[in-house]
PDB file of C-alpha atoms in Angstrom:
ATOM      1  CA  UNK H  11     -33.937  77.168 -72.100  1.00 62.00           C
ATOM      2  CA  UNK H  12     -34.273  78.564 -75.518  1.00 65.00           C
ATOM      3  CA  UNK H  13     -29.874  78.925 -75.881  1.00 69.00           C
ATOM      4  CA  UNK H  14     -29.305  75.558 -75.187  1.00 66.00           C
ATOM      5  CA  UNK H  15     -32.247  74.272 -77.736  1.00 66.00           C
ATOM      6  CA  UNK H  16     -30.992  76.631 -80.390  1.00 58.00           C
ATOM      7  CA  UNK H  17     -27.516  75.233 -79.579  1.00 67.00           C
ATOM      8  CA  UNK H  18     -28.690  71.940 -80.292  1.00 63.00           C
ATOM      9  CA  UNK H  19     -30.078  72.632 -83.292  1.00 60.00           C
ATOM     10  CA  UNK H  20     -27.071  74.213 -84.392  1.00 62.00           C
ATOM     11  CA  UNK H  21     -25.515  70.979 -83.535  1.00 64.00           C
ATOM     12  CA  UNK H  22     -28.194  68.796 -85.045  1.00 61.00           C
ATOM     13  CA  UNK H  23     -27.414  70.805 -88.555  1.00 60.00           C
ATOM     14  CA  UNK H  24     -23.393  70.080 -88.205  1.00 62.00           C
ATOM     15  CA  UNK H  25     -24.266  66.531 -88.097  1.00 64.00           C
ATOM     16  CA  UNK H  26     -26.723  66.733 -90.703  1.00 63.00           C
ATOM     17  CA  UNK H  27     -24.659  68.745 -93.157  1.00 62.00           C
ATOM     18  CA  UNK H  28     -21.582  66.172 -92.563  1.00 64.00           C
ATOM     19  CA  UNK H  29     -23.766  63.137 -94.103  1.00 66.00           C
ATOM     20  CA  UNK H  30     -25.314  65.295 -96.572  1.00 64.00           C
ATOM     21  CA  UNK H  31     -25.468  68.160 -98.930  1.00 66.00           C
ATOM     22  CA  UNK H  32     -26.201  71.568 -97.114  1.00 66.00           C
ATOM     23  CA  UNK H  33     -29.407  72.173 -99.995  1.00 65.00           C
ATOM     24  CA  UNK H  34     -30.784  68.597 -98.456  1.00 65.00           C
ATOM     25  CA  UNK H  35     -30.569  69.383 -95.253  1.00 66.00           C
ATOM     26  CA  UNK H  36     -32.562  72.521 -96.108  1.00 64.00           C
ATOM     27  CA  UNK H  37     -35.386  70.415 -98.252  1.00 69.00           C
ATOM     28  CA  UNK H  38     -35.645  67.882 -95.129  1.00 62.00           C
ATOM     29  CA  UNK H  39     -36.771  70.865 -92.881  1.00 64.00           C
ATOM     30  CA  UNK H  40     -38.946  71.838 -95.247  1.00 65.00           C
ATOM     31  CA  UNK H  41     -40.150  68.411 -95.506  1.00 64.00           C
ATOM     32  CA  UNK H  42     -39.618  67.902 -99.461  1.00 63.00           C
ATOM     33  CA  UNK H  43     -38.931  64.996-100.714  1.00 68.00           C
ATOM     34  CA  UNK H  44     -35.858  64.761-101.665  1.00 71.00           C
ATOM     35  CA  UNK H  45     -34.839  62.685-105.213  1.00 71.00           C
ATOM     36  CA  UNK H  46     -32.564  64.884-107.377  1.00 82.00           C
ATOM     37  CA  UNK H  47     -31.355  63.370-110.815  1.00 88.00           C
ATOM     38  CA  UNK H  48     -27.408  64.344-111.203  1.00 89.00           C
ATOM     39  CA  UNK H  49     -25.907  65.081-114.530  1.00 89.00           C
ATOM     40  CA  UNK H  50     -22.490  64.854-115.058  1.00 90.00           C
ATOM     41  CA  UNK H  51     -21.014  63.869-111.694  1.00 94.00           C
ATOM     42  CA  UNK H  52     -17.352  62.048-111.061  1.00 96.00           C
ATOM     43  CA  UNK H  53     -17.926  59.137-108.390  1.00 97.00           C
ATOM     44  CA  UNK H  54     -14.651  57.407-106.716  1.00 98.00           C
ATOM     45  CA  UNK H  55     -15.042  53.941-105.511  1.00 98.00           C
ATOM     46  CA  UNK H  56     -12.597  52.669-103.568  1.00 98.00           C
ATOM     47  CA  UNK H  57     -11.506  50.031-101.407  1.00 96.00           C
ATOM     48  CA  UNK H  58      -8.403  48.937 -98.992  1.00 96.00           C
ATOM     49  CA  UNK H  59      -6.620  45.945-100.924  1.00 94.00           C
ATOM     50  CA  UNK H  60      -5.934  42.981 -98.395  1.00 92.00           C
ATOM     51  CA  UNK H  61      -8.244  44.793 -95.688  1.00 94.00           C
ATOM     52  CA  UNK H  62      -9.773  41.346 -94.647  1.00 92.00           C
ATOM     53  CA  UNK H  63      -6.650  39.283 -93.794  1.00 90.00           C
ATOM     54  CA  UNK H  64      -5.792  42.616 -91.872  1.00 92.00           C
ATOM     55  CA  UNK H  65      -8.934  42.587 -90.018  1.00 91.00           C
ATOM     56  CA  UNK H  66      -8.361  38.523 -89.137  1.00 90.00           C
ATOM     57  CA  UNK H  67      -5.462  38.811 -87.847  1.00 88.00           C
ATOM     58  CA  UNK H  68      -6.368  42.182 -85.809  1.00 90.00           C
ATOM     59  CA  UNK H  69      -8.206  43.097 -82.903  1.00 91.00           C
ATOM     60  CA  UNK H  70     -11.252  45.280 -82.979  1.00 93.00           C
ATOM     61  CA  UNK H  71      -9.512  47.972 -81.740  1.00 94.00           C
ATOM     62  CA  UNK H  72      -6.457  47.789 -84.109  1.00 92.00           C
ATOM     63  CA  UNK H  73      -8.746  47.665 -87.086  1.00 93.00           C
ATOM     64  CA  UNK H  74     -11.043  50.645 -85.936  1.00 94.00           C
ATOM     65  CA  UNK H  75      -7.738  52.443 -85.378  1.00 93.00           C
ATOM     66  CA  UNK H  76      -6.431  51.737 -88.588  1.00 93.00           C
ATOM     67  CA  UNK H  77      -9.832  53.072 -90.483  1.00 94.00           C
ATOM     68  CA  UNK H  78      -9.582  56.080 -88.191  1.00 93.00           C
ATOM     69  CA  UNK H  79      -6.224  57.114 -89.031  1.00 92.00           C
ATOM     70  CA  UNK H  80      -7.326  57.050 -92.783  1.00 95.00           C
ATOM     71  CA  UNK H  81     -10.654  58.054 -92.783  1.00 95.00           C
ATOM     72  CA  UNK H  82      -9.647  60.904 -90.554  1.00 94.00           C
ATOM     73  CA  UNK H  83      -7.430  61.949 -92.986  1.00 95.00           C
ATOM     74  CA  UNK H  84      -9.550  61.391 -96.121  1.00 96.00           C
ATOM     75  CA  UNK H  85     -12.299  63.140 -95.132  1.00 94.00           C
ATOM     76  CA  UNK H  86     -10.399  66.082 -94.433  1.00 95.00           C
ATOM     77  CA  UNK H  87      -8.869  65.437 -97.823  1.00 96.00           C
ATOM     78  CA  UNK H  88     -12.778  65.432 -99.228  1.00 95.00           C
ATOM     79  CA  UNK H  89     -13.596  69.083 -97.662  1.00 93.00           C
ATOM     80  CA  UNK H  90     -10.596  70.535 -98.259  1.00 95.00           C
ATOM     81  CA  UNK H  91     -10.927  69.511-102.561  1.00 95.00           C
ATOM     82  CA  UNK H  92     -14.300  71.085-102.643  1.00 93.00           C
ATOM     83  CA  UNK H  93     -16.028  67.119-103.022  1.00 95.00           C
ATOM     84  CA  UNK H  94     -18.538  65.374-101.067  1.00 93.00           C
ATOM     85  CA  UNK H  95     -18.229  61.945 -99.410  1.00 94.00           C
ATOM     86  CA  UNK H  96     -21.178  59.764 -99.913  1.00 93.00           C
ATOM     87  CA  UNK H  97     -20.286  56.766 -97.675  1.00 91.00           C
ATOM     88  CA  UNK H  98     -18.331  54.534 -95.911  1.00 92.00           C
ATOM     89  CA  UNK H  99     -19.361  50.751 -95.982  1.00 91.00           C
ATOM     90  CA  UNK H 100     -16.654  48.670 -94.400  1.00 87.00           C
ATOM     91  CA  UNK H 101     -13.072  49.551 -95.850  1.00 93.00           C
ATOM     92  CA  UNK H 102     -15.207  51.104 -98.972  1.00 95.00           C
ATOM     93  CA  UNK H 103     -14.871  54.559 -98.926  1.00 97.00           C
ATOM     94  CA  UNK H 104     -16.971  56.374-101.560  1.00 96.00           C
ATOM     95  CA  UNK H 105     -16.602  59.978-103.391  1.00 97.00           C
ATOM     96  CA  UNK H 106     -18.439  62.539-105.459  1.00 94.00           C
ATOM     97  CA  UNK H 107     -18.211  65.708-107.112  1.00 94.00           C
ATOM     98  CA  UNK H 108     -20.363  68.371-105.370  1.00 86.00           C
ATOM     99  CA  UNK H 109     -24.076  67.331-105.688  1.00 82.00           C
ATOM    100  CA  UNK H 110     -25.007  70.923-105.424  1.00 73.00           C
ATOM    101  CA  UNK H 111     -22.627  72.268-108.323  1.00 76.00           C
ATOM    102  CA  UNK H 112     -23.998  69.499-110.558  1.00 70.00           C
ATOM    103  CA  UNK H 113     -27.796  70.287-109.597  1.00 63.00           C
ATOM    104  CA  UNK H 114     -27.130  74.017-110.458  1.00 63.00           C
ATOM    105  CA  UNK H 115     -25.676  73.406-113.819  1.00 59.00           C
ATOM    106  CA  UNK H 116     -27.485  71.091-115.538  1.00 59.00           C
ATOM    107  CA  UNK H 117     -26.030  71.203-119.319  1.00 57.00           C
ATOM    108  CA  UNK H 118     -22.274  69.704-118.832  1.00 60.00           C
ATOM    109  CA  UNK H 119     -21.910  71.478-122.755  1.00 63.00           C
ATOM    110  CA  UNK H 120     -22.054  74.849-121.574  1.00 71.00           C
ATOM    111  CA  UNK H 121     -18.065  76.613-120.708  1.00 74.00           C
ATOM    112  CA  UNK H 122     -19.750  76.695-117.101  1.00 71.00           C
ATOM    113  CA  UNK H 123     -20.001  73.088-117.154  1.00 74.00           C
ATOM    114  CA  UNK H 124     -16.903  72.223-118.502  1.00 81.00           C
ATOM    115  CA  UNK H 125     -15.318  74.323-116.332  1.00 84.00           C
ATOM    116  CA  UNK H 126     -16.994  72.864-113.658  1.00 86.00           C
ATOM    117  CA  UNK H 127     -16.325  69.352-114.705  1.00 90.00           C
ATOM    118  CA  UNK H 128     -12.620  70.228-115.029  1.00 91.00           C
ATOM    119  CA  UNK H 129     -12.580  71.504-111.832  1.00 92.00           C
ATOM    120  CA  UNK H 130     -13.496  68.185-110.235  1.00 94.00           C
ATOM    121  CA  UNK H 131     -11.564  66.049-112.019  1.00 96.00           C
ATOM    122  CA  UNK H 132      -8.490  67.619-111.445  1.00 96.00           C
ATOM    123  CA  UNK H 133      -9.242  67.633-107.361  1.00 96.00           C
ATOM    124  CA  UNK H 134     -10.686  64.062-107.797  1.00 97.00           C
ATOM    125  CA  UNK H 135      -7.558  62.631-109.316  1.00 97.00           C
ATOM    126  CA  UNK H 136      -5.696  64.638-106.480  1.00 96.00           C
ATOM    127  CA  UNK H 137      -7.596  63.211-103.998  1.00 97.00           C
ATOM    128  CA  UNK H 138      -7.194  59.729-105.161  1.00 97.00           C
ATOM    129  CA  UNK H 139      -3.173  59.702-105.115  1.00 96.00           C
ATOM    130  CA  UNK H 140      -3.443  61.442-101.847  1.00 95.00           C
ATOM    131  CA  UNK H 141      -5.535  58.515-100.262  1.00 96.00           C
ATOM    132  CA  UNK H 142      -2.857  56.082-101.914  1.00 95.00           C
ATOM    133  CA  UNK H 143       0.255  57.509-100.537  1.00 94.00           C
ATOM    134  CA  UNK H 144      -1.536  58.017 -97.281  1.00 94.00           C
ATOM    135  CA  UNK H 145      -2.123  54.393 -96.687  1.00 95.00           C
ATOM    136  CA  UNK H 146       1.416  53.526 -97.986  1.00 94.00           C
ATOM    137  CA  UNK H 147       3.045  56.137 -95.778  1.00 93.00           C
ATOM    138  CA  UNK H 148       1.136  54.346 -92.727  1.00 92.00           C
ATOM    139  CA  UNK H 149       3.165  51.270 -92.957  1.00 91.00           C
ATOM    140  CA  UNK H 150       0.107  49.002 -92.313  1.00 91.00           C
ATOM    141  CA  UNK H 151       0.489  45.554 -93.239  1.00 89.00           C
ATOM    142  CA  UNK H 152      -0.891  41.928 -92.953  1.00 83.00           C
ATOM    143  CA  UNK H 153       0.970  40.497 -90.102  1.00 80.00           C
ATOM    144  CA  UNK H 154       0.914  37.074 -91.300  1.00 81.00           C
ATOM    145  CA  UNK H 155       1.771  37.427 -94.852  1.00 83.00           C
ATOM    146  CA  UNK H 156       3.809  41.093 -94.213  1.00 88.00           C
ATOM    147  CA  UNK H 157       1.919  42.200 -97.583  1.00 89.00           C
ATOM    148  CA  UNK H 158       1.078  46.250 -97.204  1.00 93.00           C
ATOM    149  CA  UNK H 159      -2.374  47.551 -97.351  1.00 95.00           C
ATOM    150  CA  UNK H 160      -2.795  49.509-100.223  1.00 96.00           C
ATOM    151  CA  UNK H 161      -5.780  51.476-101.701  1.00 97.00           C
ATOM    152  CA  UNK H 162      -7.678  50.023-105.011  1.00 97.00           C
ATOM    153  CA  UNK H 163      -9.443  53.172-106.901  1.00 98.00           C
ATOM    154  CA  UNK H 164     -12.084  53.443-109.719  1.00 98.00           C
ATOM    155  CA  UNK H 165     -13.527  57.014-111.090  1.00 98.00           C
ATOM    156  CA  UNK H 166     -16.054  57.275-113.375  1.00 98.00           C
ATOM    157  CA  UNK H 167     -18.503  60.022-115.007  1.00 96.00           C
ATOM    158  CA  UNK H 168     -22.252  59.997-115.526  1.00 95.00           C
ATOM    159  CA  UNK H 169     -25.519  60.307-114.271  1.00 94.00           C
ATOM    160  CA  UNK H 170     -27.160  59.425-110.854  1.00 94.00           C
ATOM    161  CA  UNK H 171     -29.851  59.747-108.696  1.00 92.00           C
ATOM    162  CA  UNK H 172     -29.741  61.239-105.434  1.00 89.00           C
ATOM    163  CA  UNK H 173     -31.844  61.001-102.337  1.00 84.00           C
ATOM    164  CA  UNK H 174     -32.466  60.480 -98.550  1.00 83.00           C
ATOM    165  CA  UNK H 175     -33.897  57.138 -97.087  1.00 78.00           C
ATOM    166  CA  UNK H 176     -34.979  56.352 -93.940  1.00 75.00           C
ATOM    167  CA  UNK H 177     -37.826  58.185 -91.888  1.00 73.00           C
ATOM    168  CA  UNK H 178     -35.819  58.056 -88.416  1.00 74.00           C
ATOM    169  CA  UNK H 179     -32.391  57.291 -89.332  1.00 76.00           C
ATOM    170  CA  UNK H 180     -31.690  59.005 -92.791  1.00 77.00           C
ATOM    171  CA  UNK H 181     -29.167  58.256 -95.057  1.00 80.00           C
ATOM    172  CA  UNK H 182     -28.188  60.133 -98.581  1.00 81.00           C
ATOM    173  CA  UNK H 183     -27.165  57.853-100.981  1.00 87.00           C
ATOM    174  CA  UNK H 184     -26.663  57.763-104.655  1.00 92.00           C
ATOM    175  CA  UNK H 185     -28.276  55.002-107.209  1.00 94.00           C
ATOM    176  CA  UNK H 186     -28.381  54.017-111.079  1.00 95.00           C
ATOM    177  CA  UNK H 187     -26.220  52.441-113.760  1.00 97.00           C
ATOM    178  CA  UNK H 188     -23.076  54.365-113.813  1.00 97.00           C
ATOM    179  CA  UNK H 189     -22.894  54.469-109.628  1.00 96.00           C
ATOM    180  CA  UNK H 190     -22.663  50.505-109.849  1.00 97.00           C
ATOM    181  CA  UNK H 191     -19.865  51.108-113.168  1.00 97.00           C
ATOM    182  CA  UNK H 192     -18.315  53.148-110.208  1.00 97.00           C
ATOM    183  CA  UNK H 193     -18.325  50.116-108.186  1.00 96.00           C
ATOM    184  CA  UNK H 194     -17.160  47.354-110.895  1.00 97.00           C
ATOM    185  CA  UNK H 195     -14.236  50.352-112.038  1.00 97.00           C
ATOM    186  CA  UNK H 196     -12.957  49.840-108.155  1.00 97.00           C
ATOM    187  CA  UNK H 197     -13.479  46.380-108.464  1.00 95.00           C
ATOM    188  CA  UNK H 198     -11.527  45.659-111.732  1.00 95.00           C
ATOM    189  CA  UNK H 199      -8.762  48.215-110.763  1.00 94.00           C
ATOM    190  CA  UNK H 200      -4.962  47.893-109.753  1.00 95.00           C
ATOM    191  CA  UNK H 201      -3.645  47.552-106.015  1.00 95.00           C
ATOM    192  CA  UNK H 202      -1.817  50.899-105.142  1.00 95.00           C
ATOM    193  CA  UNK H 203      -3.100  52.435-108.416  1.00 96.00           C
ATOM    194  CA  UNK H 204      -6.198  54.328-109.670  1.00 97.00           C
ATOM    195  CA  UNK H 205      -8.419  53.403-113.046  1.00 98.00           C
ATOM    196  CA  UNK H 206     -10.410  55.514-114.652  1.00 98.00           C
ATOM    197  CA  UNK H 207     -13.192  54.710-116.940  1.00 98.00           C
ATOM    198  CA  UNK H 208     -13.506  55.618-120.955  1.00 97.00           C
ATOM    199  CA  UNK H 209     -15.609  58.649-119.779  1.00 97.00           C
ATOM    200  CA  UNK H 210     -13.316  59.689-117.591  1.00 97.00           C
ATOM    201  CA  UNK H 211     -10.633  59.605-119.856  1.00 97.00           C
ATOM    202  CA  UNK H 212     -12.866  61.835-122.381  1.00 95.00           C
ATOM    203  CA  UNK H 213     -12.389  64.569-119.787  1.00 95.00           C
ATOM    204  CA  UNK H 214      -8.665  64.293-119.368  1.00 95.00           C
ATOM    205  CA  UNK H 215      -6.620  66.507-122.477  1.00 93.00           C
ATOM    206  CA  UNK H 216      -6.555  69.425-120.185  1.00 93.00           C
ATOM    207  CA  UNK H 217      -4.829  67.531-117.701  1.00 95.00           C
ATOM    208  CA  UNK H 218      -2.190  65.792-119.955  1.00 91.00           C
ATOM    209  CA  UNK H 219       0.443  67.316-118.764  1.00 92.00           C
ATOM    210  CA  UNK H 220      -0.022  66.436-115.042  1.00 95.00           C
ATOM    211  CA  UNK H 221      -1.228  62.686-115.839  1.00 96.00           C
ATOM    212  CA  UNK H 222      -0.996  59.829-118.042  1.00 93.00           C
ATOM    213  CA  UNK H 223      -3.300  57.509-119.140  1.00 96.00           C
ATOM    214  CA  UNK H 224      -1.651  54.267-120.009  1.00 96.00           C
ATOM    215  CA  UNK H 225      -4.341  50.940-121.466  1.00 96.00           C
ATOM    216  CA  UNK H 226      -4.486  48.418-119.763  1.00 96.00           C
ATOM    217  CA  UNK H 227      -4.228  44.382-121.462  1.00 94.00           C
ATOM    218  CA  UNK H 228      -7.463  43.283-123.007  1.00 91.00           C
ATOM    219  CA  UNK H 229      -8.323  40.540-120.664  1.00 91.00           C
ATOM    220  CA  UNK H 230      -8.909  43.744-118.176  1.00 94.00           C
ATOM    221  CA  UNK H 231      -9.687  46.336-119.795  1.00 96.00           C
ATOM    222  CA  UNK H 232     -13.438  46.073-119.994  1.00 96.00           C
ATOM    223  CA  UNK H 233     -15.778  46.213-117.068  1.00 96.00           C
ATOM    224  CA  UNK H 234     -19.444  45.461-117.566  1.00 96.00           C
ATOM    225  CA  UNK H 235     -22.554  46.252-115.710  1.00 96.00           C
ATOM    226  CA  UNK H 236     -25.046  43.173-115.851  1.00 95.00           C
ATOM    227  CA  UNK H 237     -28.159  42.512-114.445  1.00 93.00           C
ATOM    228  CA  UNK H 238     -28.216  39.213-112.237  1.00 92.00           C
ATOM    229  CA  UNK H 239     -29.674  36.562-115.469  1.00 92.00           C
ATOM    230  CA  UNK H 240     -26.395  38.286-117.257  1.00 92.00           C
ATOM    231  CA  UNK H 241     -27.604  40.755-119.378  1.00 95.00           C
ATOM    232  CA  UNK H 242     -25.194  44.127-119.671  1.00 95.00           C
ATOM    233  CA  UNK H 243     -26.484  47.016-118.592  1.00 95.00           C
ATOM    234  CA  UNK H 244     -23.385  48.876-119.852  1.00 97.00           C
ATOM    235  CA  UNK H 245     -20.161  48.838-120.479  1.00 97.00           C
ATOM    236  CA  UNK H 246     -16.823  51.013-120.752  1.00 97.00           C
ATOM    237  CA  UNK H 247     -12.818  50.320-121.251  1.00 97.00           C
ATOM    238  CA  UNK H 248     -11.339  51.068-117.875  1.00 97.00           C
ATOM    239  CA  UNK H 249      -7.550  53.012-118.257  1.00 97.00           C
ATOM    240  CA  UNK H 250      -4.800  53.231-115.872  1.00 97.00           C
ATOM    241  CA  UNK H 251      -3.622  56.959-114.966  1.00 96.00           C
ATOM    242  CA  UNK H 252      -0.628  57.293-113.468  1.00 95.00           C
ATOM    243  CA  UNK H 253       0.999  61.299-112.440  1.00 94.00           C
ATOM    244  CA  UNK H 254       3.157  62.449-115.219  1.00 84.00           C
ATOM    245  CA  UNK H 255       6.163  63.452-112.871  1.00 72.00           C
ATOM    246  CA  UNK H 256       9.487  64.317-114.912  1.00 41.00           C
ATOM    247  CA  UNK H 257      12.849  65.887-112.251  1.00 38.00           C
ATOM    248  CA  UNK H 258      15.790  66.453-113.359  1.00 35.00           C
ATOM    249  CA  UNK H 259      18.812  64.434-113.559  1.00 34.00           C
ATOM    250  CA  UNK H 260      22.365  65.189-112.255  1.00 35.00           C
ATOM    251  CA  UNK H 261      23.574  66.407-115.787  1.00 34.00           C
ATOM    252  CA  UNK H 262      20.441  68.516-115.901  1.00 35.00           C
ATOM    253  CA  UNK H 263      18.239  66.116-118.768  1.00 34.00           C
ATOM    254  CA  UNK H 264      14.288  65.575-117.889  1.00 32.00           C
ATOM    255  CA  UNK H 265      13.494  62.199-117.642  1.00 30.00           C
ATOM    256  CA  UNK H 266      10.328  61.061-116.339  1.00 33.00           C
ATOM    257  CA  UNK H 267       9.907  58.768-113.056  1.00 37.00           C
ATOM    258  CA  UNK H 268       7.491  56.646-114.958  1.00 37.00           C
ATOM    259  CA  UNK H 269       9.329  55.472-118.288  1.00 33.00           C
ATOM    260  CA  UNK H 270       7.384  56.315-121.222  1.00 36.00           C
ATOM    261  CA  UNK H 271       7.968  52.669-122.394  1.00 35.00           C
ATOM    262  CA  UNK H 272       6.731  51.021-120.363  1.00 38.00           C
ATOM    263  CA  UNK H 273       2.743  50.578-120.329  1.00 37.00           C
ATOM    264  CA  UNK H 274       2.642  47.756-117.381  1.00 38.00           C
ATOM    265  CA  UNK H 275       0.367  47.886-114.925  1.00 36.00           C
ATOM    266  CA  UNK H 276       1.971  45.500-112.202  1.00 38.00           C
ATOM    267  CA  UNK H 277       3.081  46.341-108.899  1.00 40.00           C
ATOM    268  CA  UNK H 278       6.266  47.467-110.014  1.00 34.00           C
ATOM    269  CA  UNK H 279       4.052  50.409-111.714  1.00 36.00           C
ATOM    270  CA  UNK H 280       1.558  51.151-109.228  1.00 39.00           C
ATOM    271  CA  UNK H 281       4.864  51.460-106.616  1.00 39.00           C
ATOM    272  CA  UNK H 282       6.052  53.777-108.844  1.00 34.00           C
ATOM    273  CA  UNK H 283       2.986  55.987-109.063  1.00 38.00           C
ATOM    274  CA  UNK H 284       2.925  55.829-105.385  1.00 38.00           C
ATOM    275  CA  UNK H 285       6.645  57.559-105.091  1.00 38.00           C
ATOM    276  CA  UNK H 286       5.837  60.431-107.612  1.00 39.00           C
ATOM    277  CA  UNK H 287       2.362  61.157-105.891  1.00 40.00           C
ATOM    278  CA  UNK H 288       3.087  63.309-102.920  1.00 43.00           C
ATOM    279  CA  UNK H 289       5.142  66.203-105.390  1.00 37.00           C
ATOM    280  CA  UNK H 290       1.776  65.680-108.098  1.00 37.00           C
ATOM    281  CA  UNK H 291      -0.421  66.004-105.445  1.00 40.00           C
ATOM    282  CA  UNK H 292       1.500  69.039-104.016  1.00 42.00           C
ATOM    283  CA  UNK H 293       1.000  70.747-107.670  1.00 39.00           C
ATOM    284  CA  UNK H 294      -2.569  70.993-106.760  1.00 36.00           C
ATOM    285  CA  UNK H 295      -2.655  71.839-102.979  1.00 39.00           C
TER     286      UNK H 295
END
């Protein structure tokens, strides 16, 4: 009957529009190809610190339980900050700013860009606490070693490309220098903290009074894109942000939860950043 095929092609465009932009979706019908160059896009890159002892040591089901739980909650997280996830691969989980927003403004100098730009960075940094106090409020651990699982975080600004592979089983997927910078940022970053690249922290004066950026020791600092004979394909200084939450103590003084002195970025520090999150995060709710 003609209902129950328009239903299902109602249904067939949920699915769609859940694994990729809404203006994609449209170009596919129209059969276009689709290959949009991005300006000016934030990408997270993150992964789940000490996912595969976790995964040894569980059963199938625990482990797709555990990824539920979060993912369940991240994505919601992801529609609910106006962002779009690209992908999950594994315990990767991977964010950008709206692909759509960035196609329709092309100059990032323009206020609309910067305002746009803005925008996403302060929900993308939101996002990011909220997916590490999520994990840490789950209380998952390694059972053998009793260590927590904890969320490892990289965000970066740039340009990508954008497009849909596949001819049965499509897939929308980003690709170029600064989406594999996204990648290194996550993989040079801080369990139970988030790191942001030099570009990133370009965009962040607005935001100075919500967050922190605090350098990180030499040795770690830099994170290179190479090419597999060696050669760098870039290169930026990767920061540590941390919320800038001050309360006030009993005799009525400010004093921040995160002391201005001290620039570490152990665990001590990214424990710390995980107590102050769900108040910052609350700020932008």
């Amino acid at each position: 009957p003609a209902s129950r095929r328009h239903t299902q092609m109602l249904r067939t465009d949920e699915l769609l529009v859940g694994m990729m932009p809404s203006s994609v979706v449209a170009k596919l019908k129209q059969e276009v190809k689709v290959a949009d160059d991005l300006h000016g896009v934030l990408l997270l890159y993150s992964d789940i610190k000490g996912f595969t002892a976790f995964s040894n040591a569980s059963t199938p089901n625990e482990v797709m339980g555990m990824l539920k739980a979060l993912y369940d909650d991240f994505d919601a997280a992801v529609d609910r900050r106006g962002l779009f996830k690209v992908q999950t691969i594994g315990d990767a989980y991977i964010v950008m700013s709206s692909p759509e927003e960035a196609a329709q403004v092309r100059d990032q100098r323009t206020s609309a860009g910067q305002a746009r730009v803005q925008e996403s960075l302060r929900e993308m940094l939101a996002l990011a606490f909220d997916m590490v106090e999520h994990i840490r409020s789950q209380g998952f651990r390694n059972r053998t070693t009793g260590e927590p699982l904890r969320m490892r975080i990289g965000i970066h600004y740039g340009r990508v490309t954008a497009g849909v592979l596949g001819a049965k089983k499509f897939r929308y997927d980003i690709f170029g220098t600064d989406a594999l910078m996204g990648n290194k940022l996550e993989s040079a970053g801080i369990p139970g903290g988030v790191v942001i690249s030099e570009e990133v922290r370009a965009l962040m004066r607005p935001l100075e009074n919500a967050y922190r950026v605090v350098d990180r020791p030499a040795e770690d600092a830099e994170v290179r894109v190479t090419t597999d004979t060696g050669d760098v394909l870039a290169s930026t200084t990767s920061y540590v942000v941390e919320p800038r939450f001050r309360m006030e103590n009993p005799g009525g003084a400010a004093s921040s939860v995160v002391a201005d002195g001290d620039e570490g970025t152990d665990d001590l520090v990214a424990d710390t950043v995980v107590a102050a999150v769900g108040t910052v995060t609350e700020a932008f709710t």
